[in-house]
Short mmCIF file of C-alpha atoms and ligand atoms in Angstrom, two decimals:
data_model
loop_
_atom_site.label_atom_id
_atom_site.label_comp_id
_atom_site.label_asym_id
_atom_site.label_seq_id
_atom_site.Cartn_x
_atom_site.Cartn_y
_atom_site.Cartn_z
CA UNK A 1 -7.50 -15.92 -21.62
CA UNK A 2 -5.60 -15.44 -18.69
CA UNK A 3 -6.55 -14.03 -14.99
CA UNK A 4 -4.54 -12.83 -12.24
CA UNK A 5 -5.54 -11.02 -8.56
CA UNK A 6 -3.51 -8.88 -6.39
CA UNK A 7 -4.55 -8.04 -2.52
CA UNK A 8 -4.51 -4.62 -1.00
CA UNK A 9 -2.24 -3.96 1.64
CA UNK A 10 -1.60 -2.33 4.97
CA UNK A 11 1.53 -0.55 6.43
CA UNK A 12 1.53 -1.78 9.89
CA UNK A 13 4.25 0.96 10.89
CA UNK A 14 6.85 2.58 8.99
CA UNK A 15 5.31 4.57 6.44
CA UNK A 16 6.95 8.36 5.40
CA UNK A 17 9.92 6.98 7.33
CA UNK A 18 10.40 4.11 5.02
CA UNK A 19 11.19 7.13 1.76
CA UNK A 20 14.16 7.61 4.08
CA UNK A 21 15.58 4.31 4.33
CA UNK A 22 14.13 3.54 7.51
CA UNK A 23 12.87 -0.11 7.86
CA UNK A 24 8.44 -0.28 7.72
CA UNK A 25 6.46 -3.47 8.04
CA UNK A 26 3.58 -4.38 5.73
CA UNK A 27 1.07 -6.57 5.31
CA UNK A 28 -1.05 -7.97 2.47
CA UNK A 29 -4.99 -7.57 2.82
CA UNK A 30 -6.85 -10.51 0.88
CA UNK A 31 -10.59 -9.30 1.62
CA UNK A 32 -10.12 -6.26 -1.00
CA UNK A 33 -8.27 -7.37 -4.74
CA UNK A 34 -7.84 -5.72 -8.04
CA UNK A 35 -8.16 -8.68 -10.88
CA UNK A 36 -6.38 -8.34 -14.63
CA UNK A 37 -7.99 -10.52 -16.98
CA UNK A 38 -6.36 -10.46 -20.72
CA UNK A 39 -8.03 -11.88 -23.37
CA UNK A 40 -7.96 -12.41 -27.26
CA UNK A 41 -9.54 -8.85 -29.32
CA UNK A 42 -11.33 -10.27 -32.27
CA UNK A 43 -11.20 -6.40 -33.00
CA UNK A 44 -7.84 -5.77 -33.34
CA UNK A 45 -5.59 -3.49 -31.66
CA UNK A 46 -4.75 -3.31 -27.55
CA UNK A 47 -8.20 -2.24 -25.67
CA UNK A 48 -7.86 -0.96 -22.53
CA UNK A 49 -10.97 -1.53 -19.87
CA UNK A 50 -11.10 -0.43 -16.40
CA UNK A 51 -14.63 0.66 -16.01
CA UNK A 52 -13.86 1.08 -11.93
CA UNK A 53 -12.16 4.26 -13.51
CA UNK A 54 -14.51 5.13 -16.53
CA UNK A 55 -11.69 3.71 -18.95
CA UNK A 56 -12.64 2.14 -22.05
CA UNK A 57 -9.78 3.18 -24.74
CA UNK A 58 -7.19 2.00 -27.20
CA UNK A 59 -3.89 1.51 -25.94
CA UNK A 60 -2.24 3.66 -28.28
CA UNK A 61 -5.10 6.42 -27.47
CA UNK A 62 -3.67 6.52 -23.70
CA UNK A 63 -0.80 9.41 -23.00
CA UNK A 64 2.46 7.15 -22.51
CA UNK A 65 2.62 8.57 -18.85
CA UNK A 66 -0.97 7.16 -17.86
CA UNK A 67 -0.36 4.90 -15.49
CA UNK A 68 -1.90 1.95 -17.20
CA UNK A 69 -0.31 2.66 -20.75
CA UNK A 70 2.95 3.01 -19.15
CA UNK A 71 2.61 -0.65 -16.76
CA UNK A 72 0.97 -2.63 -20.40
CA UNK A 73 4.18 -0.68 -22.29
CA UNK A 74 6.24 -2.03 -19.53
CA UNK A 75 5.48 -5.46 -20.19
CA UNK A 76 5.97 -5.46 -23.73
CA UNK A 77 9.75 -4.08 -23.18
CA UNK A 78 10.36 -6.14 -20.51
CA UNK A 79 9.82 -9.52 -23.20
CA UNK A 80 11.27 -7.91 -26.17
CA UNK A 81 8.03 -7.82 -27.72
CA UNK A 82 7.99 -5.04 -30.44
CA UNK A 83 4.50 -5.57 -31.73
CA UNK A 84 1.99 -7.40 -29.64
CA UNK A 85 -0.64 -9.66 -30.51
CA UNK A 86 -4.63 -7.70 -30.39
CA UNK A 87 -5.98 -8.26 -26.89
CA UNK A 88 -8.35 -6.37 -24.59
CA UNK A 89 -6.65 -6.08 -20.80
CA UNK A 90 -10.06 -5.66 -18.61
CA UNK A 91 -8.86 -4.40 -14.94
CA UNK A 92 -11.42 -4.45 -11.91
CA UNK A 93 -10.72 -3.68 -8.59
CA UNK A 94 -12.07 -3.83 -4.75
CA UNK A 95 -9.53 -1.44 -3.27
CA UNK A 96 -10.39 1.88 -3.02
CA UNK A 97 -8.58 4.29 -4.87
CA UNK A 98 -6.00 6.54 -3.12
CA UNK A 99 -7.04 5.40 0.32
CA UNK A 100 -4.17 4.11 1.43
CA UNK A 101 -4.81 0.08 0.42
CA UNK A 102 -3.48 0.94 -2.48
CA UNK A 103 -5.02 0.33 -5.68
CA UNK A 104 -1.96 1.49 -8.06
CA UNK A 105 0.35 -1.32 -7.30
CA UNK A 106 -1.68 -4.36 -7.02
CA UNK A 107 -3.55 -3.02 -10.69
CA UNK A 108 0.05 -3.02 -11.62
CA UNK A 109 0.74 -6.26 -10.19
CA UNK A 110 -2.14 -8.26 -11.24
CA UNK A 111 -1.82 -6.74 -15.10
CA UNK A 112 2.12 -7.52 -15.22
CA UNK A 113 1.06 -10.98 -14.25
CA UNK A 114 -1.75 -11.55 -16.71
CA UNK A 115 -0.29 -9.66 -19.83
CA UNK A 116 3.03 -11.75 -19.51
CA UNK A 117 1.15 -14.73 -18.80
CA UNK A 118 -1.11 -14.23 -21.98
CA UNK A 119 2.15 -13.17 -24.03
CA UNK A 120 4.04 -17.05 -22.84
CA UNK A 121 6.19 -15.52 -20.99
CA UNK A 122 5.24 -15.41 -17.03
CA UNK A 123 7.29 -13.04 -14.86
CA UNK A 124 8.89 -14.31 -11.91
CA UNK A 125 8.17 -12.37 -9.12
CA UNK A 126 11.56 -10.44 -8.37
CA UNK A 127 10.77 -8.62 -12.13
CA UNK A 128 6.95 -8.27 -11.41
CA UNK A 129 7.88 -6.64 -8.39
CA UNK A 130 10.84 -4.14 -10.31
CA UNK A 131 8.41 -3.54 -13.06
CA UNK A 132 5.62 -2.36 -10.78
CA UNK A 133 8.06 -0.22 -8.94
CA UNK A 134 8.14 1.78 -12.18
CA UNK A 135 4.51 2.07 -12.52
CA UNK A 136 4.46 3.71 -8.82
CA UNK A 137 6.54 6.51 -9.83
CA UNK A 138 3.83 7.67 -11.93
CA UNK A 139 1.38 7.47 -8.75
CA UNK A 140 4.24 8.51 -6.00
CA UNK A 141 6.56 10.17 -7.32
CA UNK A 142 9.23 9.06 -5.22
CA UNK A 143 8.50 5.48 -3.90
CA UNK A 144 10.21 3.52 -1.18
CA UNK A 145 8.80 -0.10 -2.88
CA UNK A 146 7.24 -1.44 0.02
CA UNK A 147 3.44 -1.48 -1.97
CA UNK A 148 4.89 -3.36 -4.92
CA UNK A 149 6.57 -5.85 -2.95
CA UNK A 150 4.26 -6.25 -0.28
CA UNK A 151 1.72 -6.93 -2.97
CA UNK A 152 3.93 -8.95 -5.20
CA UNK A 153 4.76 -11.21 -2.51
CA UNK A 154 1.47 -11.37 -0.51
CA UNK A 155 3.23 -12.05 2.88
CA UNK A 156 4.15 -9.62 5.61
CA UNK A 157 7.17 -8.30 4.48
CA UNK A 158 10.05 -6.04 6.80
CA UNK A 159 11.11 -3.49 4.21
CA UNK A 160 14.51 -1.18 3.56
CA UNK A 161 14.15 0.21 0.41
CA UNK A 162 16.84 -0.81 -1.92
CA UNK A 163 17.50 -4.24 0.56
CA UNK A 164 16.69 -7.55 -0.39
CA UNK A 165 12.94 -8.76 0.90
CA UNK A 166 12.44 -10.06 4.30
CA UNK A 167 9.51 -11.64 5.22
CA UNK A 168 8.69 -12.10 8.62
CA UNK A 169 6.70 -14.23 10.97
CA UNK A 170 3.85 -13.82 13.11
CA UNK A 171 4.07 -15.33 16.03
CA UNK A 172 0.61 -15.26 17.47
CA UNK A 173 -2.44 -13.99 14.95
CA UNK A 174 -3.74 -10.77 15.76
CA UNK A 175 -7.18 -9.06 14.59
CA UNK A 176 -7.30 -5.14 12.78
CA UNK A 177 -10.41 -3.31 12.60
CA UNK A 178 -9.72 -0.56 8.96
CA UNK A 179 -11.32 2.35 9.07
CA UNK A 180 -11.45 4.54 5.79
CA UNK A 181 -11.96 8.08 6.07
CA UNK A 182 -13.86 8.16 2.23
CA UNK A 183 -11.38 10.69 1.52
CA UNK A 184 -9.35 10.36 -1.19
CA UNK A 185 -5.79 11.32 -0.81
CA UNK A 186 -2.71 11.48 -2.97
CA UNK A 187 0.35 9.76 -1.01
CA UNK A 188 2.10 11.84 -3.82
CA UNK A 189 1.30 14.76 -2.15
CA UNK A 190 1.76 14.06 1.77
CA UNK A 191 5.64 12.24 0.26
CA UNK A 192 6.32 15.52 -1.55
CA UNK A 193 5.26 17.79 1.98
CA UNK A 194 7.05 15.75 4.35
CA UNK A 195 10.13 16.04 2.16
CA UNK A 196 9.75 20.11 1.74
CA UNK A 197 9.77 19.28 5.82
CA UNK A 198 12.62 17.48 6.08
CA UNK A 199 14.79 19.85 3.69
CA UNK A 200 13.96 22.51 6.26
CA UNK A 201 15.98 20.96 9.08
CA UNK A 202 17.48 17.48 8.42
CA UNK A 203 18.54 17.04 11.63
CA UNK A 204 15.43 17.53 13.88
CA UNK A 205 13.33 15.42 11.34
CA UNK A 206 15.80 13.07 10.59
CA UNK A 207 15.09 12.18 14.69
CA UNK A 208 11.69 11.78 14.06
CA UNK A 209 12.54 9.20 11.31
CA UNK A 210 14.68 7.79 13.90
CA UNK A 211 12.30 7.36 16.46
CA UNK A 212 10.12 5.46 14.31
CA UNK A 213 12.71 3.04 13.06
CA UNK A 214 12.95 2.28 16.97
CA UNK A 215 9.55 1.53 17.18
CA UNK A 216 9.24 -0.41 13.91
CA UNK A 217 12.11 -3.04 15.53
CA UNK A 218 10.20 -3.24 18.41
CA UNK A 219 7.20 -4.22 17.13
CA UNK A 220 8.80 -6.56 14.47
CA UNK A 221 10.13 -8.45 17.85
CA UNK A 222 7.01 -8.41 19.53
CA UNK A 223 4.65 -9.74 16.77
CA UNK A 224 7.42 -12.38 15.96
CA UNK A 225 7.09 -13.65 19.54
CA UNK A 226 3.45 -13.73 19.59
CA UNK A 227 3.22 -10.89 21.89
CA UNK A 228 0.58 -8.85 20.18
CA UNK A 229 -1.05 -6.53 22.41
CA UNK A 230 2.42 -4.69 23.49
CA UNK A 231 1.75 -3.37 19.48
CA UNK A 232 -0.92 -1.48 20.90
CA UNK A 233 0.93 1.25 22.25
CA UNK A 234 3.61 1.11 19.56
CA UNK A 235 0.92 1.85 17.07
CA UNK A 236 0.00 5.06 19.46
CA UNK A 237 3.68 6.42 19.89
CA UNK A 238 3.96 5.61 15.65
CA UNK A 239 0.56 7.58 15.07
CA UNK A 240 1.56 10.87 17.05
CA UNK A 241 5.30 11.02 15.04
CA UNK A 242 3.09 10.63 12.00
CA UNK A 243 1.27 13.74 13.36
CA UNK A 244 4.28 15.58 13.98
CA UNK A 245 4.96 14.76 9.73
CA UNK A 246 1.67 16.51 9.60
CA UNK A 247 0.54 13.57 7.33
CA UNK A 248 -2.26 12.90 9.89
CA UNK A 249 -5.60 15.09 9.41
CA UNK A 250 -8.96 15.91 11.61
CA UNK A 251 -10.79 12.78 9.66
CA UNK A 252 -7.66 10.39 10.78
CA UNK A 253 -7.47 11.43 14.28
CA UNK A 254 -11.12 11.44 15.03
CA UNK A 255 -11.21 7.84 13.94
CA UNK A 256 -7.88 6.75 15.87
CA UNK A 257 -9.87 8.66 18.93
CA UNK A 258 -13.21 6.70 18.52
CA UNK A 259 -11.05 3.53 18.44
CA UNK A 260 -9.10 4.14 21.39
CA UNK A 261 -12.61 5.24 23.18
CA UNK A 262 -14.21 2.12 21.94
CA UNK A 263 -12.06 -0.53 23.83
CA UNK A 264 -8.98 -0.95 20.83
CA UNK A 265 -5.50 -1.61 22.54
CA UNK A 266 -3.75 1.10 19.54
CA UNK A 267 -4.58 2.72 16.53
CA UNK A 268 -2.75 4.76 13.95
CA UNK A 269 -3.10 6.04 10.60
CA UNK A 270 -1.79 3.77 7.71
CA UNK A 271 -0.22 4.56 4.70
CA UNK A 272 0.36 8.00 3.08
CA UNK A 273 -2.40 9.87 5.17
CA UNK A 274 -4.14 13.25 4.94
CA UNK A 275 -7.11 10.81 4.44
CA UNK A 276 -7.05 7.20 3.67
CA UNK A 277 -7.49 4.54 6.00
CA UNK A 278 -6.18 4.28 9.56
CA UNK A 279 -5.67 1.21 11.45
CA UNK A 280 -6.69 -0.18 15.24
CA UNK A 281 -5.29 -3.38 16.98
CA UNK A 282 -8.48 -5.04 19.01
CA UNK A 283 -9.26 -7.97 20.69
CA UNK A 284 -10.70 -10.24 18.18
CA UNK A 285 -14.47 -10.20 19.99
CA UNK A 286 -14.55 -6.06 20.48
CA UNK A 287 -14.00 -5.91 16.62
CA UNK A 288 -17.57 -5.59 15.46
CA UNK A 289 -17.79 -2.76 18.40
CA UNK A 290 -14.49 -0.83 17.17
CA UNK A 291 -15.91 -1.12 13.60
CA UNK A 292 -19.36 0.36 14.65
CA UNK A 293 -17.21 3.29 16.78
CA UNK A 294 -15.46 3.84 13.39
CA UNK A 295 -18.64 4.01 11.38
CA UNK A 296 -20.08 6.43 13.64
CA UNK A 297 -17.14 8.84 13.73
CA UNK A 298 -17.84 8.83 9.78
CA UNK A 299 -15.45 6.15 8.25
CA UNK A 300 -16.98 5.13 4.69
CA UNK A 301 -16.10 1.41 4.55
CA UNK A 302 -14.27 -0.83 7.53
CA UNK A 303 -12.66 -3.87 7.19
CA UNK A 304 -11.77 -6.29 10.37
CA UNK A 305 -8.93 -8.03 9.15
CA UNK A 306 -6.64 -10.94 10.59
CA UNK A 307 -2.79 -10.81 10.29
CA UNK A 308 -1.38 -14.07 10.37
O1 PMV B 1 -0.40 5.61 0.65
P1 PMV B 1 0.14 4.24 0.59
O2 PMV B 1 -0.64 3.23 1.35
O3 PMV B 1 0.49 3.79 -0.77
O4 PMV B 1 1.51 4.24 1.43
C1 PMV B 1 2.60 4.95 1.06
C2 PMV B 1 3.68 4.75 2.04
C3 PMV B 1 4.68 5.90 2.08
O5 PMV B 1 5.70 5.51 3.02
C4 PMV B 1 4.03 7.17 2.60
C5 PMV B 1 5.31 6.17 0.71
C6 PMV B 1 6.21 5.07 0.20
O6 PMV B 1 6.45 5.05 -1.02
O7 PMV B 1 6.73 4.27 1.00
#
């Protein structure tokens, strides 16, 4: 039998942006995981069992295009394997679904790791990473990469898609209160809008993209030198270009508000948007207070989290 976790993960700032080769930074998020556990099937055949999602099925009962099929099917191509030995692959995971943590990548990251580790033949990481990148297509359509490496790699990473990885340092740790709106939200959808945006007039929202490349470098230089709180405001400018995208939504912005009214130095939305989580930057003792602001202005689930 073999196991394997993935974290969630946060975009810090970056995200929509990042579809358009502008750079984002991520981060991984250990309190939330989805877990692949692949075992021998005295039954025969490949079972599939992710009861998080109601799934209990053969694998050859799965449309090839269901995301799970298509990440298992993956693996088998990627060793050569034509027929595989029986086995049931049992998923589980903490992350919400479509919330912008991500569940899709680290369930593809954590099965990629525990099917080729079952089959004898572990993945390194660079072709974990590639082959999870084709399993978000079927959940993004158009992906930058930033989830599956981010996830793959569990350290805060400075993405471009198509670039080599860069991870980068945190100077100084620094404590985020997640807030998640309950609402579920396909990033899918928001990628697909902001591009019908964009295709409308390149140049005035190819600015916008612009603007938050600026303020990703800046606060890549500023949590590098330890200087945390000047994120703060960063993460305010990042939130209202996101608004602009009109990825943001009344949920969102009432929790960013509630944040900002309860003491936090920034806050923004994270991720795809529409719903999903946001994110605030606090002082590490106001973080219970931010949390109960958040709870009150109807977030679901909150998560105080520590980045570095
Ligand atoms: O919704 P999430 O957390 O998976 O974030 C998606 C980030 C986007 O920039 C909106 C899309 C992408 O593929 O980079």
């Amino acid at each position: 039998m073999t196991t394997s976790s993935a974290p969630g993960k946060i975009i810090l700032f970056g995200e929509h942006a990042v579809v358009y080769g502008r750079p984002a930074l991520a981060v991984p998020v250990t309190q939330v995981q989805a877990t692949a556990t692949v075992s021998e099937n005295s039954r025969g055949g490949i079972r599939v069992e992710a009861p998080n999602i109601n799934l209990s099925s053969d694998l050859s009962r799965l449309a090839p295009d269901h995301p799970l099929a298509a990440v298992i099917n993956s693996v088998f191509s990627a060793l050569s394997i034509s027929s595989p030995s029986d086995c049931t692959v049992y998923i589980q995971s903490t992350i919400p679904v479509a919330a912008g943590l991500w569940s899709g990548a680290a369930v593809s990251v954590a099965v990629i790791r525990a099917l080729s580790e079952f089959l004898g033949q572990p993945l390194p990481n660079e072709r974990v990473s590639t082959l999870a990148y084709e399993a978000e297509k079927f959940h993004h359509g158009t992906p930058s990469g930033i989830d599956n490496t981010v996830i793959t790699y569990a350290r805060p990473v400075y993405f471009i898609k198509s670039k080599p990885i860069e991870i980068f340092s945190v100077g100084k740790p620094f404590t985020l209160v997640i807030g998640d709106t309950g609402i579920p939200a396909p990033t899918k959808e928001s990628v697909s809008d902001v591009r019908r945006l964009w295709e409308t007039d390149k140049t005035r929202w190819g600015k916008v993209f612009d603007e938050i490349e600026k303020i990703v470098h800046e606060a890549k230089k500023k949590i590098e030198s330890g200087e945390w709180k000047g994120i703060g405001s960063l993460m305010d400018q990042n939130h209202a270009l996101l608004q602009e995208l009109t990825v943001s939504s009344v949920e969102l912005d009432r929790l960013v508000a509630a944040g900002r009214r309860s003491g936090a130095l920034g806050a923004k939305l994270s991720g795809g948007g529409r719903g999903g989580n946001m994110i605030a930057l606090v002082e590490k003792e106001n973080a219970p207070a931010v949390a109960e602001a958040f709870r009150s202005a109807g977030a679901k689930r909150t998560i105080v989290t520590q980045v570095g």
